XYZ file of N, CA and C in Angstrom:
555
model
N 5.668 -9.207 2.187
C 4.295 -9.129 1.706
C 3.393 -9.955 2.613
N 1.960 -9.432 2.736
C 1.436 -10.450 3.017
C -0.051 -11.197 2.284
N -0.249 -11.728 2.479
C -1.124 -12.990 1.310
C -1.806 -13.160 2.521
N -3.368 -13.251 1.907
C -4.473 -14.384 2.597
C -3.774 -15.674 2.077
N -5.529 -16.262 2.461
C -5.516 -17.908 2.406
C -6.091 -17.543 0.904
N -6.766 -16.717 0.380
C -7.158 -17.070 -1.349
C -5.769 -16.618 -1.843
N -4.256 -16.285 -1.395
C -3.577 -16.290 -2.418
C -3.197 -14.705 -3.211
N -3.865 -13.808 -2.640
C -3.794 -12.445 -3.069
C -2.862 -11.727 -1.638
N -2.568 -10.443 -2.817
C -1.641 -9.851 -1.942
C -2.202 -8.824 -1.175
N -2.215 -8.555 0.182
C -2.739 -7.763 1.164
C -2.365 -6.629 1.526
N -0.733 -6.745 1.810
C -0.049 -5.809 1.899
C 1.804 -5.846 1.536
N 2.111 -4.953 0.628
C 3.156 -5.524 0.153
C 3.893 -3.811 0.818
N 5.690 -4.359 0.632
C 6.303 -3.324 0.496
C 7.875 -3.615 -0.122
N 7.187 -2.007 -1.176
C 8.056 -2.362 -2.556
C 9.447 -1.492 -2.777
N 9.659 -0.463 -0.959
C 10.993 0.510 -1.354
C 12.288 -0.530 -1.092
N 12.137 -1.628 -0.708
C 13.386 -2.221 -0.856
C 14.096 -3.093 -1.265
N 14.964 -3.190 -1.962
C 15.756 -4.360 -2.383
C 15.627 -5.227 -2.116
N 15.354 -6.473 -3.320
C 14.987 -7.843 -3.436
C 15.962 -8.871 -2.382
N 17.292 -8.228 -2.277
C 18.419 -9.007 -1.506
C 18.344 -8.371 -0.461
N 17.207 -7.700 0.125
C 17.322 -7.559 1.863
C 16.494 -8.807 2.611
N 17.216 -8.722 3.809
C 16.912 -10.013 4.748
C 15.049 -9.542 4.923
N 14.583 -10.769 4.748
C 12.821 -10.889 5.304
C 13.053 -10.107 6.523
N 13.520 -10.329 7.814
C 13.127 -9.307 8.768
C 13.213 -7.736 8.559
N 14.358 -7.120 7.993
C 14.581 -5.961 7.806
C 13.363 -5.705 6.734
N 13.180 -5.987 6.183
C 12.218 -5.951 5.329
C 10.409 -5.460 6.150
N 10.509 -6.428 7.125
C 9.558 -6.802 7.976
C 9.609 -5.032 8.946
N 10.334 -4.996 9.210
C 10.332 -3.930 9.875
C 10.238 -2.692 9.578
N 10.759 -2.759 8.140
C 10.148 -1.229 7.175
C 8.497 -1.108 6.630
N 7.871 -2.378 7.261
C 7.096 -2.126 6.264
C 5.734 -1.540 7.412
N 4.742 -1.105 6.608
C 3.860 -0.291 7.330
C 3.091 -1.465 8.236
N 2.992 -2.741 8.270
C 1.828 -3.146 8.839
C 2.996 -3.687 10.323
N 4.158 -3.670 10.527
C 5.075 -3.240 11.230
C 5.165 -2.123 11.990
N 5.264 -0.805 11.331
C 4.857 0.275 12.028
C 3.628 0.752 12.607
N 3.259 0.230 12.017
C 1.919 0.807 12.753
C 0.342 -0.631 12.861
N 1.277 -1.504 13.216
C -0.034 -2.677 13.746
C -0.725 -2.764 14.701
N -0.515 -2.022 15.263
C -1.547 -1.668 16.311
C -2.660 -1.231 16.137
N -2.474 -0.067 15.271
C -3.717 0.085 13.802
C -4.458 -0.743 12.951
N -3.541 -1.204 12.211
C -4.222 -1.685 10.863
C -4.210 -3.540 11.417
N -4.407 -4.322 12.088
C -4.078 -5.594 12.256
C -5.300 -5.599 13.584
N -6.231 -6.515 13.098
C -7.687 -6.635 13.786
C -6.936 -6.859 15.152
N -7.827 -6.692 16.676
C -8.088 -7.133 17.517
C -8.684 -7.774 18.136
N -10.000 -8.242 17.693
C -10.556 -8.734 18.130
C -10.376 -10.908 18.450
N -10.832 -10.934 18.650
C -10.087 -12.366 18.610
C -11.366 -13.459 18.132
N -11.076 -14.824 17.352
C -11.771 -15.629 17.337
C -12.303 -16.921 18.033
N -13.544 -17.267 18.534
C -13.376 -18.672 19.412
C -13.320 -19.555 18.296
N -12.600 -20.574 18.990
C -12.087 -21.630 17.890
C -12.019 -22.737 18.933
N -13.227 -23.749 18.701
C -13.156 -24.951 19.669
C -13.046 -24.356 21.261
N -14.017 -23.489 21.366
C -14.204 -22.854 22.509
C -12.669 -22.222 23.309
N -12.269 -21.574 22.720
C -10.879 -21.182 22.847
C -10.762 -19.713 22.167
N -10.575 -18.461 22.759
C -10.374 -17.355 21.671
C -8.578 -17.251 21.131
N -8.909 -17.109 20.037
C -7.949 -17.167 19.334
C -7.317 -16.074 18.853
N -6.106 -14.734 18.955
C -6.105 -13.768 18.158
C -5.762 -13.893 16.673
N -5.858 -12.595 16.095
C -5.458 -12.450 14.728
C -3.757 -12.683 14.930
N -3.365 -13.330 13.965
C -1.932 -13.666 13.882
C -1.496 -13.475 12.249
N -0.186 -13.456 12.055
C 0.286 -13.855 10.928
C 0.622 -15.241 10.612
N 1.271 -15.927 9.661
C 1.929 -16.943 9.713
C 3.517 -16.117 9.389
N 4.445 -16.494 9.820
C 6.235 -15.953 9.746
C 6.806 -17.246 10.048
N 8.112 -17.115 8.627
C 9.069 -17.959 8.540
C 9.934 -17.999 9.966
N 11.174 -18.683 10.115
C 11.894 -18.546 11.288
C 13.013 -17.232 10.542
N 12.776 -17.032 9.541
C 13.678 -15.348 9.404
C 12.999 -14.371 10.035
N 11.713 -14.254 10.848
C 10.826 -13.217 11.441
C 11.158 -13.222 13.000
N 11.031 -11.976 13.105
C 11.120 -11.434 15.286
C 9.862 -12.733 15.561
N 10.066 -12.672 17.112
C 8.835 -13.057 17.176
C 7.978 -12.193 17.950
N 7.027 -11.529 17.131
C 5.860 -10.776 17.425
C 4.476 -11.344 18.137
N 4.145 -10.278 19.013
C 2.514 -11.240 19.340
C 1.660 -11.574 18.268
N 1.683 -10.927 17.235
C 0.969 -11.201 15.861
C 1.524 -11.805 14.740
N 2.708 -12.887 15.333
C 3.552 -13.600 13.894
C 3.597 -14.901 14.644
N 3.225 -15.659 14.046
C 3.195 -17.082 14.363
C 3.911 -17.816 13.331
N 5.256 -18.219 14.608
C 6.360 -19.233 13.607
C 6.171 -20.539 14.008
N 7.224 -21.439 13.089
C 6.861 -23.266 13.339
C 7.733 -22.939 14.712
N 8.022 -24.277 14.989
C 8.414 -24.031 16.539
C 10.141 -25.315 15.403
N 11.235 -24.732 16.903
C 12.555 -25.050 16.174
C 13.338 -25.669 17.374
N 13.623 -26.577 16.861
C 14.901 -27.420 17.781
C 16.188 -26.382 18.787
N 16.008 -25.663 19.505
C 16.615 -24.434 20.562
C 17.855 -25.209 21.220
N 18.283 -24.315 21.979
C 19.735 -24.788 22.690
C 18.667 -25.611 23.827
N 17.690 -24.689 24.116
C 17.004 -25.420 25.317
C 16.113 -26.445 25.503
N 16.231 -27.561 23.781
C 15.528 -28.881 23.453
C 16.777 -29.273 23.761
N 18.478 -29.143 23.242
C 19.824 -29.769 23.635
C 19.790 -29.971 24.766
N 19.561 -28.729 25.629
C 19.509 -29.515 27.428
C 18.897 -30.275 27.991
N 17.691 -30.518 27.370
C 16.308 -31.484 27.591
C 17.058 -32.964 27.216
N 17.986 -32.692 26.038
C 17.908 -34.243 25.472
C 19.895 -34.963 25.659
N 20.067 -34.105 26.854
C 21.187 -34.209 28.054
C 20.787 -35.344 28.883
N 21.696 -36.805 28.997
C 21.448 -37.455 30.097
C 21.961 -37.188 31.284
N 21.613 -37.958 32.475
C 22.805 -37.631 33.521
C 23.917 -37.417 33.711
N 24.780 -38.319 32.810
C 26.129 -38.003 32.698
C 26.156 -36.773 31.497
N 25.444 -36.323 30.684
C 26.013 -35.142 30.295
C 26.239 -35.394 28.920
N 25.701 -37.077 28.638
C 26.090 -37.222 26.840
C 24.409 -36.852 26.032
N 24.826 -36.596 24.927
C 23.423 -36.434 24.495
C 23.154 -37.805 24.001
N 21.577 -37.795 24.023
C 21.099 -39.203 23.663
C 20.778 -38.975 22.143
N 21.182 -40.074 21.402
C 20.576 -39.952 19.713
C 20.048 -41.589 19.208
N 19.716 -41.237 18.380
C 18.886 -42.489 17.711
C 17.829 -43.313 18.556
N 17.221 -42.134 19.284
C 15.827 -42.690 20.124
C 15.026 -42.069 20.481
N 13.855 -41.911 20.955
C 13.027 -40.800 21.263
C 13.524 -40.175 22.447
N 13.463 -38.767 23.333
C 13.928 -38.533 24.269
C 12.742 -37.874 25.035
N 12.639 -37.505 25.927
C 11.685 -36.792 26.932
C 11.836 -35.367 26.831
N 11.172 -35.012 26.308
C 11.149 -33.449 26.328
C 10.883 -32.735 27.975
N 11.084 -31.958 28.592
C 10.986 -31.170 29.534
C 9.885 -31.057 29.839
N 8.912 -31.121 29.267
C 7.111 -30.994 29.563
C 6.562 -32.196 29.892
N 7.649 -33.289 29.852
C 7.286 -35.284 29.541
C 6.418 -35.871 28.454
N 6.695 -35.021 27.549
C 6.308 -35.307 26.067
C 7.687 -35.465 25.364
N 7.070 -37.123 24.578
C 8.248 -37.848 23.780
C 8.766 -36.867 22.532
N 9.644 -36.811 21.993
C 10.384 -36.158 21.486
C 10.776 -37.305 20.266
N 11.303 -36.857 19.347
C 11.751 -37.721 17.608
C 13.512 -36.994 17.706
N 13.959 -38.158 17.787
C 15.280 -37.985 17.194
C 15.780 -36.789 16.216
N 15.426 -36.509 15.311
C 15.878 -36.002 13.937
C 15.562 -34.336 14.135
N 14.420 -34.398 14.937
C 14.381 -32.707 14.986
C 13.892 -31.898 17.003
N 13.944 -33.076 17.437
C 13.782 -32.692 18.866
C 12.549 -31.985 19.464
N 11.641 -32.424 18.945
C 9.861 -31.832 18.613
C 9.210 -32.915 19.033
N 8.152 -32.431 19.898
C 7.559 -33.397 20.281
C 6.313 -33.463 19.009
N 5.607 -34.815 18.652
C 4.591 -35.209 17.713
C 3.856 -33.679 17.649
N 3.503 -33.299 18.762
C 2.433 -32.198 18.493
C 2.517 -31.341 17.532
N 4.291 -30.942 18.058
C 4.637 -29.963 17.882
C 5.315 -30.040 16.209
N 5.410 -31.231 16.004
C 5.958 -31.784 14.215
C 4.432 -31.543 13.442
N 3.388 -31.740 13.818
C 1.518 -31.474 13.475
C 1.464 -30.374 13.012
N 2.073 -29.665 14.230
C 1.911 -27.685 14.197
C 2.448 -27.299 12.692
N 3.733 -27.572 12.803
C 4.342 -27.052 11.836
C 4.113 -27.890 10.314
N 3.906 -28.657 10.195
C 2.684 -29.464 8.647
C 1.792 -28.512 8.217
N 1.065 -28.143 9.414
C 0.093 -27.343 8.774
C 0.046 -25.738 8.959
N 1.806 -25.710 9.885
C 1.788 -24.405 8.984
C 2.818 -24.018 8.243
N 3.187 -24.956 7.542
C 4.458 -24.901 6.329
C 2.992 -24.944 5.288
N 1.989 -25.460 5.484
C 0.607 -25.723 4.415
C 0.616 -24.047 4.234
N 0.312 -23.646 5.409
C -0.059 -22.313 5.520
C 1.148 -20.999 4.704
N 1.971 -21.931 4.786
C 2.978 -20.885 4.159
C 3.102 -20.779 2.849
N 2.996 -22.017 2.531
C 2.916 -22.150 1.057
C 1.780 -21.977 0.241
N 0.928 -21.142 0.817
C -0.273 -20.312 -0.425
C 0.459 -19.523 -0.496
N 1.474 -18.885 0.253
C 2.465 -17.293 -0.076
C 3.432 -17.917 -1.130
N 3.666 -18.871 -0.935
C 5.175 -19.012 -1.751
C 4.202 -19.384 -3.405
N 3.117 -20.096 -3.397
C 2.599 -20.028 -4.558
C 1.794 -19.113 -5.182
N 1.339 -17.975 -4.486
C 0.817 -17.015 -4.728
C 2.418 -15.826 -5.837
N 3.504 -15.753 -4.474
C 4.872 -15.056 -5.394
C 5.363 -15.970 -6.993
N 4.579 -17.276 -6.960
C 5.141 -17.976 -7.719
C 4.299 -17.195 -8.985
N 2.446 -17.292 -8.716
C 1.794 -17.279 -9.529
C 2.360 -15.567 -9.767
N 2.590 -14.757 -9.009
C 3.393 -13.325 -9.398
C 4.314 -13.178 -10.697
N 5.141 -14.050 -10.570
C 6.235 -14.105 -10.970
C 6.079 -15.045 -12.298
N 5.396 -15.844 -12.528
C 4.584 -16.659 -13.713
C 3.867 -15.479 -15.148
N 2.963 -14.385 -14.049
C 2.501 -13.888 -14.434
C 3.147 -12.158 -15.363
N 4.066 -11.914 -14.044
C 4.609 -10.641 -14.764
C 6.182 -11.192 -14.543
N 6.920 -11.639 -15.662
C 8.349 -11.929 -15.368
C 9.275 -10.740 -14.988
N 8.624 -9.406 -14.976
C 9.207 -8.707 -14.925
C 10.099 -8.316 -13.099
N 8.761 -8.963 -12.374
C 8.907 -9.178 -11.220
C 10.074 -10.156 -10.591
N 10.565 -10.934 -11.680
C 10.869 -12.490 -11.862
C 12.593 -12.133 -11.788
N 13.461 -11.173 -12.351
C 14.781 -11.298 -12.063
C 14.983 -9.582 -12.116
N 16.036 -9.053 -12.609
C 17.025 -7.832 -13.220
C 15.862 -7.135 -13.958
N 15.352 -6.380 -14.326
C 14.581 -5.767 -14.966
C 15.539 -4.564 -15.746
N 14.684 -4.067 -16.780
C 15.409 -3.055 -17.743
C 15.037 -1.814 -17.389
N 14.869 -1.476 -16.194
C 14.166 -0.205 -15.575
C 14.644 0.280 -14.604
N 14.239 1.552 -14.420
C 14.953 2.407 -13.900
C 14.460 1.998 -12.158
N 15.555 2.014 -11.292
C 15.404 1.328 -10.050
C 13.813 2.244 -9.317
N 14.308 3.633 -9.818
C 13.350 4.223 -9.266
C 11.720 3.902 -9.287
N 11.376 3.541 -10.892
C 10.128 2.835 -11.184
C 9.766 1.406 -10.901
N 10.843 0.333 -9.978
C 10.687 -0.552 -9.904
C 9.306 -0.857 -9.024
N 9.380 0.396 -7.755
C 8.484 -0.065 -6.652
C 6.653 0.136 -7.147
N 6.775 1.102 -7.925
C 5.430 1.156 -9.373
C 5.497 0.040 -9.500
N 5.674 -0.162 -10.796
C 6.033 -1.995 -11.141
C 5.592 -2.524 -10.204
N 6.399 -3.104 -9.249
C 5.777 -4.345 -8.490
C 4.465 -4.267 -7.777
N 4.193 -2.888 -7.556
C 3.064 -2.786 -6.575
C 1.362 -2.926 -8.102
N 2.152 -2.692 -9.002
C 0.838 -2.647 -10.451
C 0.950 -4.286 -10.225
N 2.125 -5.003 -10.697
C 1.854 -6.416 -10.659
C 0.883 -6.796 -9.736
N 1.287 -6.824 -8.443
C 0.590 -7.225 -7.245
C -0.967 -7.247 -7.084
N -1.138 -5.647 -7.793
C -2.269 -5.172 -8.046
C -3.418 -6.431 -9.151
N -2.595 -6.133 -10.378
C -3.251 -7.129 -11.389
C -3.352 -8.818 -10.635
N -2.125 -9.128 -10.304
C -2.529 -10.469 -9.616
C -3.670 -10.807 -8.904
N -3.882 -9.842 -8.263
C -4.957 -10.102 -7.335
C -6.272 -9.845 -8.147
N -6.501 -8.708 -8.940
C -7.352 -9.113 -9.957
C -7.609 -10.034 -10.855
N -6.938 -10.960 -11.396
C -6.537 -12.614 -11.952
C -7.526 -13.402 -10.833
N -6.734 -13.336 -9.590
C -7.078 -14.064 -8.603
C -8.882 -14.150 -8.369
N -9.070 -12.772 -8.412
C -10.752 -12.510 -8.102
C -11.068 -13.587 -8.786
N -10.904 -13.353 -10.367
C -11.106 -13.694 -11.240
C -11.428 -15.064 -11.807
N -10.199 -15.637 -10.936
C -10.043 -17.214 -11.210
C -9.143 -17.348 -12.163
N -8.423 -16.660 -12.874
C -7.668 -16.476 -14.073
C -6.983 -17.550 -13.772
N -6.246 -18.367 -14.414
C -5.726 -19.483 -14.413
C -3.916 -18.999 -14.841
N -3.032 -20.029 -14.440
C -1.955 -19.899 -14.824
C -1.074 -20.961 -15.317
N -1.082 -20.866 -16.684
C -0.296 -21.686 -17.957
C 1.237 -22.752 -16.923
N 0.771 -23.853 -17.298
C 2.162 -24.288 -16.271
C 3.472 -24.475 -17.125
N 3.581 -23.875 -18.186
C 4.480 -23.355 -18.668
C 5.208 -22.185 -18.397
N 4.058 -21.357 -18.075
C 4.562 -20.243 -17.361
C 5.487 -20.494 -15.918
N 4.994 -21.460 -15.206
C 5.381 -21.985 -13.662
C 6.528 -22.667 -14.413
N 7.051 -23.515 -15.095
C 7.488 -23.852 -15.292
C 9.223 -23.362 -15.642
N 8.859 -22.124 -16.346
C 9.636 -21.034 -16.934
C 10.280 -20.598 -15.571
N 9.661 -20.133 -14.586
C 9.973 -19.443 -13.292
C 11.077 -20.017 -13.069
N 10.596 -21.544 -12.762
C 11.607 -22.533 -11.971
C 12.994 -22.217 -12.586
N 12.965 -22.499 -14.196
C 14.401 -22.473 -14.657
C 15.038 -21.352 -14.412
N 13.880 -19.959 -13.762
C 15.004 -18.922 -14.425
C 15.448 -18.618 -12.762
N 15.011 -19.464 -11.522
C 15.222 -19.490 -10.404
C 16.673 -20.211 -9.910
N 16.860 -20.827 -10.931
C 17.784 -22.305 -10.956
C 18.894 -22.037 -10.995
């Protein structure tokens, strides 16, 4: 699916099974097939810089010119943080390959630990948006009593109403959020 920044759903796709991997998923879905189309071009200046339209994508996503993931500790931060003799260095900062200091624990330089803060921020209007989904219509929420065939109805009406809530401002009972969690657990 994908979610703005208010939290509504943009574009969802509902023919497949809840237990398929996010990429496969990613790849059936229309703004996949055909983004070249439907996914702006134009680009924004931002601090005198043009910027394109992007997504935000977990590290389960390809990487697309239009999916922007956090950045991840690679085989090729391990070779960076290789001394001469060939041992790796730990429990100190190391020199990254660009001569930017590097953090022990995840092999990222400061910048690059910044990047990803604010866009794990960014990720999580999606994960609370499926939350407020799933708060809202439990039906969305586990096993349903319906016929598989009517499921992709279903979710796409939920989606639908959510985002009408959302216009709305409709609020959501944190009992309801609450409920989710346990039945996630």
């Amino acid at each position: 699916a994908i979610v703005d920044d208010r939290g509504q759903f943009r574009s969802i796709t509902c023919n497949v099974p809840g237990s398929a991997h996010d990429a496969s998923v990613l790849r059936l879905s229309t703004v996949y097939l055909r983004s070249e189309e439907l996914l702006p071009t134009e680009e924004r200046i931002f601090r005198g810089r043009p910027i394109p339209f992007m997504l935000l994508g977990d590290p389960a996503y390809p990487r697309l010119p239009w999916i922007l993931k956090g950045y991840t500790w690679s085989s090729d931060r391990t070779r960076d943080r290789r001394t001469n003799n060939g041992q790796t260095q730990t429990g100190q900062q190391t020199t990254h390959a660009t001569g930017q200091q590097t953090t022990p624990a995840t092999g990222l330089t400061k910048e690059e630990e910044s990047f990803n803060v604010y866009h794990s921020a960014g990720r999580n209007v999606v994960e609370h948006a499926f939350g407020r989904l799933k708060a809202r219509w439990r039906v969305t929420l586990k096993r349903a009593d319906i016929s598989y065939k009517f499921m992709p109805t279903v979710i796409a009406a939920a989606c639908v109403l959510h985002n009408f809530c959302e216009q709305r401002s409709e609020g959501v009972r944190d009992a309801w959020i609450a409920a989710v969690r346990d039945c996630e657990q």
